[in-house]
Coordinates of C-alpha atoms in Angstrom, one line a residue:
X1 CA 23.2 -18.0 13.3
X2 CA 21.6 -17.6 16.7
X3 CA 19.0 -20.1 17.8
X4 CA 17.0 -20.2 21.0
X5 CA 18.3 -22.0 24.0
X6 CA 15.7 -24.7 23.5
X7 CA 17.2 -25.8 20.2
X8 CA 19.4 -28.4 21.9
X9 CA 16.5 -30.8 21.9
X10 CA 15.2 -31.0 18.3
X11 CA 12.2 -33.0 19.4
X12 CA 11.1 -30.4 22.0
X13 CA 7.7 -28.9 21.3
X14 CA 8.1 -25.2 22.2
X15 CA 5.0 -23.3 21.0
X16 CA 4.9 -19.5 21.6
X17 CA 3.1 -18.7 24.8
X18 CA 3.4 -14.9 24.9
X19 CA 3.8 -12.5 22.0
X20 CA 4.5 -8.9 22.9
X21 CA 3.7 -6.1 20.4
X22 CA 5.5 -2.8 20.9
X23 CA 3.6 0.2 19.6
X24 CA 0.0 0.7 18.7
X25 CA -1.3 2.7 15.8
X26 CA -2.4 1.0 12.6
X27 CA 0.4 -1.5 12.4
X28 CA 0.3 -2.5 16.1
X29 CA -3.4 -3.1 16.2
X30 CA -3.5 -4.8 12.8
X31 CA -1.0 -7.2 14.3
X32 CA -3.0 -7.7 17.5
X33 CA -6.2 -8.3 15.6
X34 CA -4.6 -10.8 13.2
X35 CA -2.9 -12.8 15.9
X36 CA -6.0 -12.8 18.1
X37 CA -8.0 -14.2 15.1
X38 CA -5.5 -16.8 13.8
X39 CA -3.8 -17.9 17.0
X40 CA -6.9 -18.3 19.1
X41 CA -6.4 -22.0 19.5
X42 CA -2.7 -21.8 20.4
X43 CA -3.3 -20.6 24.0
X44 CA -0.9 -17.8 23.3
X45 CA -1.0 -14.6 25.4
X46 CA -0.9 -11.5 23.3
X47 CA 0.1 -8.2 24.8
X48 CA 0.4 -4.8 23.2
X49 CA 2.6 -2.1 24.9
X50 CA 1.9 1.5 23.9
X51 CA 2.2 4.9 25.4
X52 CA -0.3 7.7 25.1
X53 CA 2.7 10.1 25.3
X54 CA 4.0 8.8 21.9
X55 CA 1.9 9.9 18.9
X56 CA 1.3 7.8 15.8
X57 CA 1.9 9.0 12.2
X58 CA -1.5 8.1 10.8
X59 CA -1.2 9.8 7.4
X60 CA -1.8 6.5 5.5
X61 CA -5.5 6.8 5.0
X62 CA -5.8 5.3 1.5
X63 CA -5.7 1.6 0.9
X64 CA -5.7 -0.9 -2.0
X65 CA -8.0 -3.9 -2.5
X66 CA -6.2 -6.5 -0.4
X67 CA -7.4 -4.6 2.7
X68 CA -10.8 -5.9 1.9
X69 CA -9.5 -9.5 2.3
X70 CA -8.0 -8.5 5.7
X71 CA -11.4 -7.1 6.8
X72 CA -13.3 -10.2 5.6
X73 CA -11.0 -12.7 7.0
X74 CA -11.2 -11.1 10.5
X75 CA -15.0 -11.5 10.2
X76 CA -15.5 -7.7 10.5
X77 CA -18.8 -6.2 9.3
X78 CA -17.7 -4.0 6.5
X79 CA -20.5 -1.4 6.8
X80 CA -19.9 -1.1 10.5
X81 CA -16.2 -0.5 10.0
X82 CA -16.9 2.1 7.3
X83 CA -19.4 3.9 9.6
X84 CA -16.9 3.8 12.6
X85 CA -13.9 5.1 10.6
X86 CA -15.7 7.7 8.4
X87 CA -14.6 5.7 5.4
X88 CA -15.4 6.2 1.7
X89 CA -14.8 3.8 -1.2
X90 CA -11.9 3.9 -3.6
X91 CA -11.7 2.6 -7.1
X92 CA -8.2 3.8 -8.0
X93 CA -5.8 6.8 -8.1
X94 CA -5.9 9.8 -10.4
X95 CA -2.4 11.1 -11.3
X96 CA -2.4 14.7 -12.3
X97 CA 0.5 16.6 -13.9
X98 CA 3.0 13.7 -13.5
X99 CA 3.8 13.1 -17.2
X100 CA 3.5 16.8 -18.0
X101 CA 1.6 19.8 -16.7
X102 CA -2.0 19.6 -17.7
X103 CA -2.0 15.9 -18.3
X104 CA -3.7 13.3 -16.1
X105 CA -4.3 9.5 -16.1
X106 CA -6.0 7.0 -13.9
X107 CA -4.7 3.8 -12.3
X108 CA -7.9 1.8 -11.6
X109 CA -8.3 -1.4 -9.6
X110 CA -9.6 -4.6 -11.0
X111 CA -9.4 -6.3 -14.4
X112 CA -9.8 -4.5 -17.7
X113 CA -11.2 -6.3 -20.8
X114 CA -10.9 -10.1 -21.4
X115 CA -8.7 -12.5 -23.2
X116 CA -9.3 -13.2 -26.9
X117 CA -8.3 -16.6 -28.1
X118 CA -5.8 -16.9 -25.3
X119 CA -4.3 -13.5 -26.0
X120 CA -4.6 -10.9 -23.2
X121 CA -6.4 -7.6 -23.5
X122 CA -3.3 -5.5 -23.0
X123 CA -1.7 -7.0 -26.2
X124 CA -4.6 -6.5 -28.6
X125 CA -5.7 -3.2 -27.1
X126 CA -2.1 -1.9 -27.6
X127 CA -2.1 -3.2 -31.2
X128 CA -5.1 -1.1 -32.0
X129 CA -3.9 1.9 -30.0
X130 CA -0.6 2.0 -31.9
X131 CA -2.7 1.9 -35.1
X132 CA -4.8 4.8 -33.8
X133 CA -7.9 2.6 -33.8
X134 CA -8.7 2.3 -30.0
X135 CA -10.1 4.5 -27.3
X136 CA -8.0 5.5 -24.3
X137 CA -7.2 2.6 -22.0
X138 CA -9.3 4.0 -19.1
X139 CA -12.5 3.8 -21.1
X140 CA -12.4 0.0 -21.1
X141 CA -12.2 -0.1 -17.2
X142 CA -15.4 -0.2 -15.2
X143 CA -13.6 1.2 -12.1
X144 CA -12.0 4.1 -14.1
X145 CA -15.2 5.1 -15.7
X146 CA -17.2 4.8 -12.5
X147 CA -14.7 7.0 -10.7
X148 CA -14.8 9.5 -13.6
X149 CA -18.6 9.8 -13.0
X150 CA -18.3 9.5 -9.2
X151 CA -20.3 6.2 -9.1
X152 CA -19.9 3.3 -6.9
X153 CA -21.5 -0.1 -6.0
X154 CA -20.3 -3.4 -4.6
X155 CA -20.2 -6.4 -6.8
X156 CA -23.5 -8.1 -7.6
X157 CA -24.4 -11.5 -9.0
X158 CA -25.0 -10.7 -12.7
X159 CA -23.5 -13.4 -15.0
X160 CA -21.6 -11.9 -17.8
X161 CA -21.7 -8.4 -16.4
X162 CA -18.7 -6.4 -15.4
X163 CA -20.6 -5.6 -12.2
X164 CA -19.7 -9.0 -10.9
X165 CA -16.0 -8.1 -10.8
X166 CA -16.0 -4.6 -9.2
X167 CA -12.8 -4.3 -7.2
X168 CA -12.5 -1.6 -4.6
X169 CA -10.6 -0.4 -1.5
X170 CA -11.3 2.2 1.2
X171 CA -10.2 5.6 2.3
X172 CA -10.4 5.8 6.1
X173 CA -9.3 7.7 9.2
X174 CA -6.2 5.7 10.2
X175 CA -6.6 6.7 13.9
X176 CA -10.2 5.5 13.9
X177 CA -9.2 2.3 12.1
X178 CA -6.6 1.6 14.8
X179 CA -9.2 2.3 17.5
X180 CA -11.7 -0.1 15.8
X181 CA -9.1 -2.8 15.7
X182 CA -8.2 -2.2 19.3
X183 CA -11.8 -2.9 20.3
X184 CA -11.8 -6.0 18.1
X185 CA -8.5 -7.2 19.6
X186 CA -9.4 -6.6 23.3
X187 CA -12.7 -8.4 22.8
X188 CA -10.7 -11.4 21.8
X189 CA -8.3 -11.4 24.7
X190 CA -5.4 -9.1 23.7
X191 CA -4.1 -7.1 26.7
X192 CA -3.1 -3.5 26.3
X193 CA -0.3 -2.3 28.5
X194 CA 0.1 1.4 28.9
X195 CA 3.8 2.3 29.3
X196 CA 6.9 3.5 27.6
X197 CA 9.7 1.0 26.8
X198 CA 13.1 2.3 28.0
X199 CA 15.2 -0.8 27.8
X200 CA 15.4 -4.1 25.9
X201 CA 17.0 -7.0 27.6
X202 CA 18.8 -9.6 25.4
X203 CA 19.6 -13.1 26.3
X204 CA 23.4 -13.3 26.6
X205 CA 23.7 -16.8 25.1
X206 CA 22.0 -16.1 21.7
X207 CA 21.0 -12.4 21.5
X208 CA 17.2 -13.1 21.5
X209 CA 15.0 -10.5 23.2
X210 CA 14.2 -11.7 26.7
X211 CA 12.2 -8.8 28.1
X212 CA 11.2 -5.2 27.9
X213 CA 11.7 -2.7 30.7
X214 CA 9.1 0.1 31.1
X215 CA 9.7 3.6 32.4
X216 CA 7.9 2.8 35.7
X217 CA 10.2 -0.3 36.3
X218 CA 7.8 -3.0 35.1
X219 CA 9.3 -5.9 33.2
X220 CA 7.4 -7.5 30.2
X221 CA 8.7 -11.0 29.3
X222 CA 7.9 -12.7 26.0
X223 CA 8.7 -15.5 23.7
X224 CA 8.3 -13.4 20.5
X225 CA 8.3 -9.6 20.0
X226 CA 6.7 -7.5 17.2
X227 CA 8.2 -4.1 16.6
X228 CA 5.6 -1.5 15.6
X229 CA 7.4 1.4 17.1
X230 CA 7.6 3.4 13.9
X231 CA 10.7 4.8 12.2
X232 CA 12.7 4.5 15.3
X233 CA 12.7 0.7 15.2
X234 CA 13.1 0.4 19.0
X235 CA 13.5 -3.4 18.9
X236 CA 14.6 -4.3 15.4
X237 CA 17.2 -1.5 15.0
X238 CA 18.1 0.0 18.4
X239 CA 18.3 -3.4 20.1
X240 CA 19.0 -5.9 17.3
X241 CA 20.7 -3.6 14.8
X242 CA 19.1 -5.2 11.7
X243 CA 20.3 -2.4 9.4
X244 CA 18.5 -0.2 6.9
X245 CA 18.8 -0.1 3.1
X246 CA 18.4 3.6 2.0
X247 CA 16.6 4.1 -1.3
X248 CA 16.8 7.9 -1.6
X249 CA 19.0 7.6 -4.7
X250 CA 15.9 6.2 -6.4
X251 CA 13.2 8.1 -4.6
X252 CA 14.4 11.6 -3.5
X253 CA 11.5 12.8 -1.3
X254 CA 12.3 12.8 2.4
X255 CA 9.5 14.8 4.0
X256 CA 5.8 15.3 4.1
X257 CA 3.5 18.0 5.5
X258 CA -0.1 17.0 6.2
X259 CA -3.3 18.7 7.2
X260 CA -7.0 17.8 7.3
X261 CA -9.5 20.0 5.7
X262 CA -13.3 20.5 5.4
X263 CA -15.1 18.6 2.7
X264 CA -15.5 20.7 -0.4
X265 CA -18.3 18.6 -1.9
X266 CA -19.4 15.0 -2.5
X267 CA -16.4 12.6 -2.0
X268 CA -14.9 11.3 -5.1
X269 CA -14.4 7.5 -5.3
X270 CA -10.6 7.8 -5.9
X271 CA -7.4 9.2 -4.4
X272 CA -5.9 12.2 -6.1
X273 CA -2.1 12.4 -6.5
X274 CA -1.2 15.7 -8.0
X275 CA 2.5 16.4 -8.9
X276 CA 3.9 19.7 -7.7
X277 CA 7.1 21.6 -8.4
X278 CA 9.2 19.5 -5.9
X279 CA 7.1 16.5 -5.1
X280 CA 3.3 15.8 -5.1
X281 CA 0.1 16.3 -3.1
X282 CA -2.4 13.8 -2.0
X283 CA -6.1 14.4 -1.4
X284 CA -8.1 11.6 0.3
X285 CA -11.8 12.0 0.8
X286 CA -13.5 10.8 4.0
X287 CA -17.1 11.2 5.1
X288 CA -16.3 14.0 7.6
X289 CA -13.3 15.7 6.1
X290 CA -10.5 15.4 3.5
X291 CA -6.9 14.3 4.2
X292 CA -4.2 16.2 2.5
X293 CA -0.5 16.3 2.3
X294 CA 2.5 17.3 0.2
X295 CA 5.4 14.8 -0.2
X296 CA 8.6 16.7 -1.0
X297 CA 12.4 16.7 -1.1
X298 CA 14.1 19.2 1.2
X299 CA 17.0 19.5 -1.2
X300 CA 14.5 21.3 -3.6
X301 CA 11.8 22.7 -1.3
X302 CA 11.8 24.2 2.2
X303 CA 9.4 23.2 4.9
X304 CA 7.7 26.6 4.7
X305 CA 7.4 26.5 0.9
X306 CA 5.9 23.0 1.2
X307 CA 3.4 24.3 3.8
X308 CA 2.4 27.1 1.5
X309 CA 2.0 24.7 -1.5
X310 CA -0.2 22.5 0.6
X311 CA -2.5 25.3 2.0
X312 CA -2.8 27.0 -1.4
X313 CA -4.1 23.8 -3.0
X314 CA -6.7 22.7 -0.5
X315 CA -10.3 22.3 -1.7
X316 CA -11.7 23.2 1.7
X317 CA -10.8 25.2 4.8
X318 CA -7.9 23.6 6.9
X319 CA -9.0 22.1 10.2
X320 CA -5.6 22.1 12.0
X321 CA -2.1 23.3 11.7
X322 CA 0.0 21.5 9.1
X323 CA 2.3 18.8 10.6
X324 CA 5.7 18.1 9.2
X325 CA 7.0 14.4 9.0
X326 CA 10.4 13.2 8.1
X327 CA 11.2 9.8 6.5
X328 CA 14.0 7.9 4.8
X329 CA 12.7 5.8 2.0
X330 CA 13.9 2.2 2.1
X331 CA 13.6 -1.0 4.1
X332 CA 15.0 -2.8 7.0
X333 CA 17.8 -5.3 5.9
X334 CA 16.2 -7.9 8.1
X335 CA 12.5 -7.4 8.8
X336 CA 12.6 -10.4 11.0
X337 CA 15.7 -11.0 13.2
X338 CA 15.9 -13.6 15.9
X339 CA 12.7 -13.5 17.9
X340 CA 11.6 -10.1 16.6
X341 CA 9.4 -9.2 13.6
X342 CA 9.1 -5.6 12.5
X343 CA 6.0 -4.2 10.8
X344 CA 4.9 -0.8 9.4
X345 CA 7.4 2.0 9.6
X346 CA 9.7 -0.1 11.8
X347 CA 10.1 -2.4 8.8
X348 CA 10.4 0.1 6.0
X349 CA 8.9 3.1 4.3
X350 CA 7.7 3.7 0.8
X351 CA 5.9 7.0 0.2
X352 CA 2.1 6.7 -0.1
X353 CA 2.0 7.4 -3.9
X354 CA 0.3 4.0 -4.6
X355 CA -1.2 3.6 -1.1
X356 CA 0.9 0.5 -0.2
X357 CA 1.9 1.3 3.4
X358 CA -1.0 -0.5 5.2
X359 CA -0.8 -3.3 2.6
X360 CA 2.8 -4.1 3.6
X361 CA 1.7 -4.4 7.2
X362 CA -1.0 -6.8 6.1
X363 CA 1.4 -8.7 3.8
X364 CA 4.1 -9.0 6.5
X365 CA 1.5 -10.4 9.0
X366 CA 0.1 -12.9 6.5
X367 CA 3.6 -14.2 5.7
X368 CA 4.5 -14.4 9.3
X369 CA 1.4 -16.4 10.2
X370 CA 2.1 -18.7 7.3
X371 CA 5.6 -19.2 8.7
X372 CA 4.6 -19.1 12.3
X373 CA 7.6 -20.1 14.4
X374 CA 7.8 -21.7 17.8
X375 CA 10.4 -20.5 20.4
X376 CA 13.2 -21.9 18.3
X377 CA 12.7 -19.4 15.5
X378 CA 14.5 -21.5 12.8
X379 CA 17.0 -19.4 10.8
X380 CA 16.0 -20.9 7.5
X381 CA 12.4 -19.7 7.9
X382 CA 13.6 -16.3 9.0
X383 CA 15.8 -16.0 5.9
X384 CA 13.0 -17.1 3.6
X385 CA 10.6 -14.6 5.1
X386 CA 13.2 -11.8 4.7
X387 CA 13.9 -12.7 1.1
X388 CA 10.2 -12.7 0.2
X389 CA 9.4 -9.4 1.9
X390 CA 12.5 -7.7 0.4
X391 CA 11.4 -8.8 -3.0
X392 CA 7.9 -7.3 -2.5
X393 CA 9.4 -4.0 -1.2
X394 CA 11.7 -3.8 -4.1
X395 CA 9.0 -4.3 -6.7
X396 CA 6.8 -1.7 -5.1
X397 CA 9.9 0.6 -5.1
X398 CA 10.3 0.0 -8.8
X399 CA 6.6 0.9 -9.5
X400 CA 7.0 4.2 -7.6
X401 CA 10.3 5.1 -9.4
X402 CA 8.4 4.5 -12.7
X403 CA 6.2 7.5 -11.9
X404 CA 9.1 9.8 -11.1
X405 CA 11.8 8.9 -13.5
X406 CA 9.9 8.5 -16.8
X407 CA 7.9 11.7 -17.1
X408 CA 8.5 14.5 -19.5
X409 CA 8.6 17.4 -16.9
X410 CA 11.7 19.5 -16.9
X411 CA 10.1 22.7 -15.4
X412 CA 11.9 22.6 -12.0
X413 CA 15.2 21.5 -10.5
X414 CA 13.3 18.6 -8.8
X415 CA 11.9 17.3 -12.1
X416 CA 15.2 17.7 -13.9
X417 CA 16.8 15.7 -11.1
X418 CA 14.1 13.0 -11.4
X419 CA 14.8 12.7 -15.1
X420 CA 18.3 11.5 -14.2
X421 CA 17.3 9.1 -11.5
X422 CA 19.1 5.8 -11.7
X423 CA 16.7 3.0 -12.6
X424 CA 17.0 -0.2 -10.5
X425 CA 18.1 -3.1 -12.7
X426 CA 14.7 -4.8 -12.1
X427 CA 12.8 -1.8 -13.3
X428 CA 15.0 -1.3 -16.3
X429 CA 14.3 -4.9 -17.4
X430 CA 10.6 -4.3 -17.0
X431 CA 10.7 -1.1 -19.0
X432 CA 12.9 -2.5 -21.8
X433 CA 10.6 -5.5 -22.1
X434 CA 7.6 -3.3 -22.5
X435 CA 9.3 -1.0 -25.0
X436 CA 9.8 -3.9 -27.3
X437 CA 6.5 -5.6 -27.9
X438 CA 4.4 -4.1 -25.0
X439 CA 4.9 -7.2 -22.9
X440 CA 4.6 -7.2 -19.1
X441 CA 5.5 -10.1 -16.9
X442 CA 4.4 -10.3 -13.3
X443 CA 7.1 -12.0 -11.3
X444 CA 6.5 -14.3 -8.4
X445 CA 4.7 -12.6 -5.6
X446 CA 5.0 -9.0 -6.7
X447 CA 2.0 -6.8 -5.7
X448 CA 1.1 -5.0 -8.9
X449 CA -0.5 -7.1 -11.7
X450 CA 0.3 -6.6 -15.4
X451 CA -2.6 -4.2 -15.9
X452 CA -1.4 -1.9 -13.2
X453 CA 1.9 -1.6 -15.0
X454 CA 0.1 -1.1 -18.3
X455 CA -1.9 1.8 -16.9
X456 CA 1.2 3.6 -15.6
X457 CA 3.3 2.8 -18.6
X458 CA 0.5 4.2 -20.8
X459 CA -0.2 7.1 -18.5
X460 CA 3.5 8.1 -18.5
X461 CA 3.5 8.0 -22.4
X462 CA 5.8 5.0 -22.6
X463 CA 4.9 3.0 -25.7
X464 CA 6.2 -0.1 -27.3
X465 CA 8.0 0.1 -30.7
X466 CA 5.7 -2.4 -32.2
X467 CA 2.7 -4.6 -31.3
X468 CA 3.0 -8.1 -29.8
X469 CA 3.5 -10.5 -32.8
X470 CA 1.0 -12.9 -31.1
X471 CA -1.7 -10.5 -32.0
X472 CA -1.1 -11.3 -35.7
X473 CA -3.0 -14.5 -35.0
X474 CA -6.2 -12.5 -34.3
X475 CA -8.7 -11.3 -36.9
X476 CA -8.5 -7.5 -37.0
X477 CA -12.3 -7.2 -37.3
X478 CA -12.7 -9.4 -34.3
X479 CA -10.4 -7.2 -32.2
X480 CA -12.3 -4.0 -33.3
X481 CA -15.6 -5.7 -32.5
X482 CA -14.4 -6.9 -29.1
X483 CA -13.0 -3.5 -28.1
X484 CA -16.2 -1.8 -29.2
X485 CA -18.3 -4.2 -27.2
X486 CA -16.3 -3.7 -24.0
X487 CA -16.4 0.1 -24.5
X488 CA -20.2 0.1 -25.0
X489 CA -21.0 -2.3 -22.1
X490 CA -18.8 -0.3 -19.7
X491 CA -20.4 3.0 -20.7
X492 CA -23.9 1.6 -20.2
X493 CA -23.2 -0.2 -17.0
X494 CA -21.7 2.9 -15.3
X495 CA -24.9 4.8 -15.9
X496 CA -26.8 2.2 -13.8
X497 CA -24.5 2.6 -10.8
X498 CA -25.6 4.9 -7.9
X499 CA -23.5 8.0 -7.1
X500 CA -20.8 7.3 -4.5
X501 CA -22.4 9.6 -1.9
X502 CA -25.8 8.0 -2.4
X503 CA -24.4 4.5 -1.9
X504 CA -22.7 5.6 1.3
X505 CA -25.9 7.3 2.5
X506 CA -27.9 4.2 1.9
X507 CA -25.6 1.6 3.4
X508 CA -22.9 3.0 5.7
X509 CA -23.1 6.6 6.5
X510 CA -21.2 7.6 9.7
X511 CA -23.3 9.0 12.6
X512 CA -23.4 12.8 12.8

């Protein structure tokens, strides 16, 4: 294993003095903002090198609730960010035509129901559902029902009310989000360097990155480097050859075509993911427009046919020419190698079906800061980081495969192919556990909680053979009464919430 040249003296204090980020966009400026905030007492110089000549992808405009923690921890005023990024609020994702054509289900954020005598809501709800004595799962979720009625509000202090626990995320313009974080970062001492990296110099004795060479001849030295250069992986792959694990056998889509469109009405408080004949289409509402795209597999759909599918299913008039993007689903074998960390598309790609791309940048940064190295970059820490990040990528992969591989659609070559997709062993174990007694176990640091899996299992029409035996301990009348109470309270509370657009207008409407 390579170690830095300073490792001969184990007592030497060798704090990082310069961190160089390559690439801007969402990932690069999230990294810059986080490091500026958390390393402010380290006396560490942070530079970000980006070129105006190189565009950014910027299609990942939907987020999940951990982004709110990112915003709060940085001390950012939420309403100001929403105004500056034309953002709207998000309570979950509606999946349309995935299980079968004409069927839809909702994956909401936040908790659903409450424990009863130590037994979780999913267990006793499923018992009654199997007996035909419970309402659909979504009707017990405040977030799902608020989204169905296009309502929104932030949590309030109301003891005993579900309004205390409202959980939400944002839809925002990714380019404007990056610009906002750039302003935040530069105000806290981050230096932006305009230039294009054409060469990476490695130290001959240990293979660590020593410096970057720019097109105009400038040399950028650093102690640690963060690769946010996109799919190319300029540092992590081209220079350090970390390797890439391809997951297309599990997730066959390899392309996307994206276009913004005019708003067609008040913005819904959810992302729409509508299955198509050879992939799926997203619709993301912003204050000033809608973001749209079709994710597809070229083995089953041409670029031109994907473009036609996209344009024929827009709610509003297109505002630009559709843009085609290529990707290879998978992850870098080593997200951190030697003195280089990769983030965003340089680290891996999972299609935006569950809006996880920006979260994985946030997660990678949080783990890195927890395990902050000095110039030695200890191999055991790097190995631990890579194991943890790989685990989280793999569990998100499993969650995405669940949507594709368990539906009932057989109406196209694509969906017939998906029916035969190999399940990763970790996903098979999860499905088989659920098919027994409806049990779901969240493992270690995996992103999605038990209730997320429950919503997708149920939405995909996967049912257990029998109820959890633990529910035999509960009084059936108490279960029925508890479910009826949750259902009634949710229904009444939703009617007290303002409409999504009205909330935006009152608190955080964008100028113009």
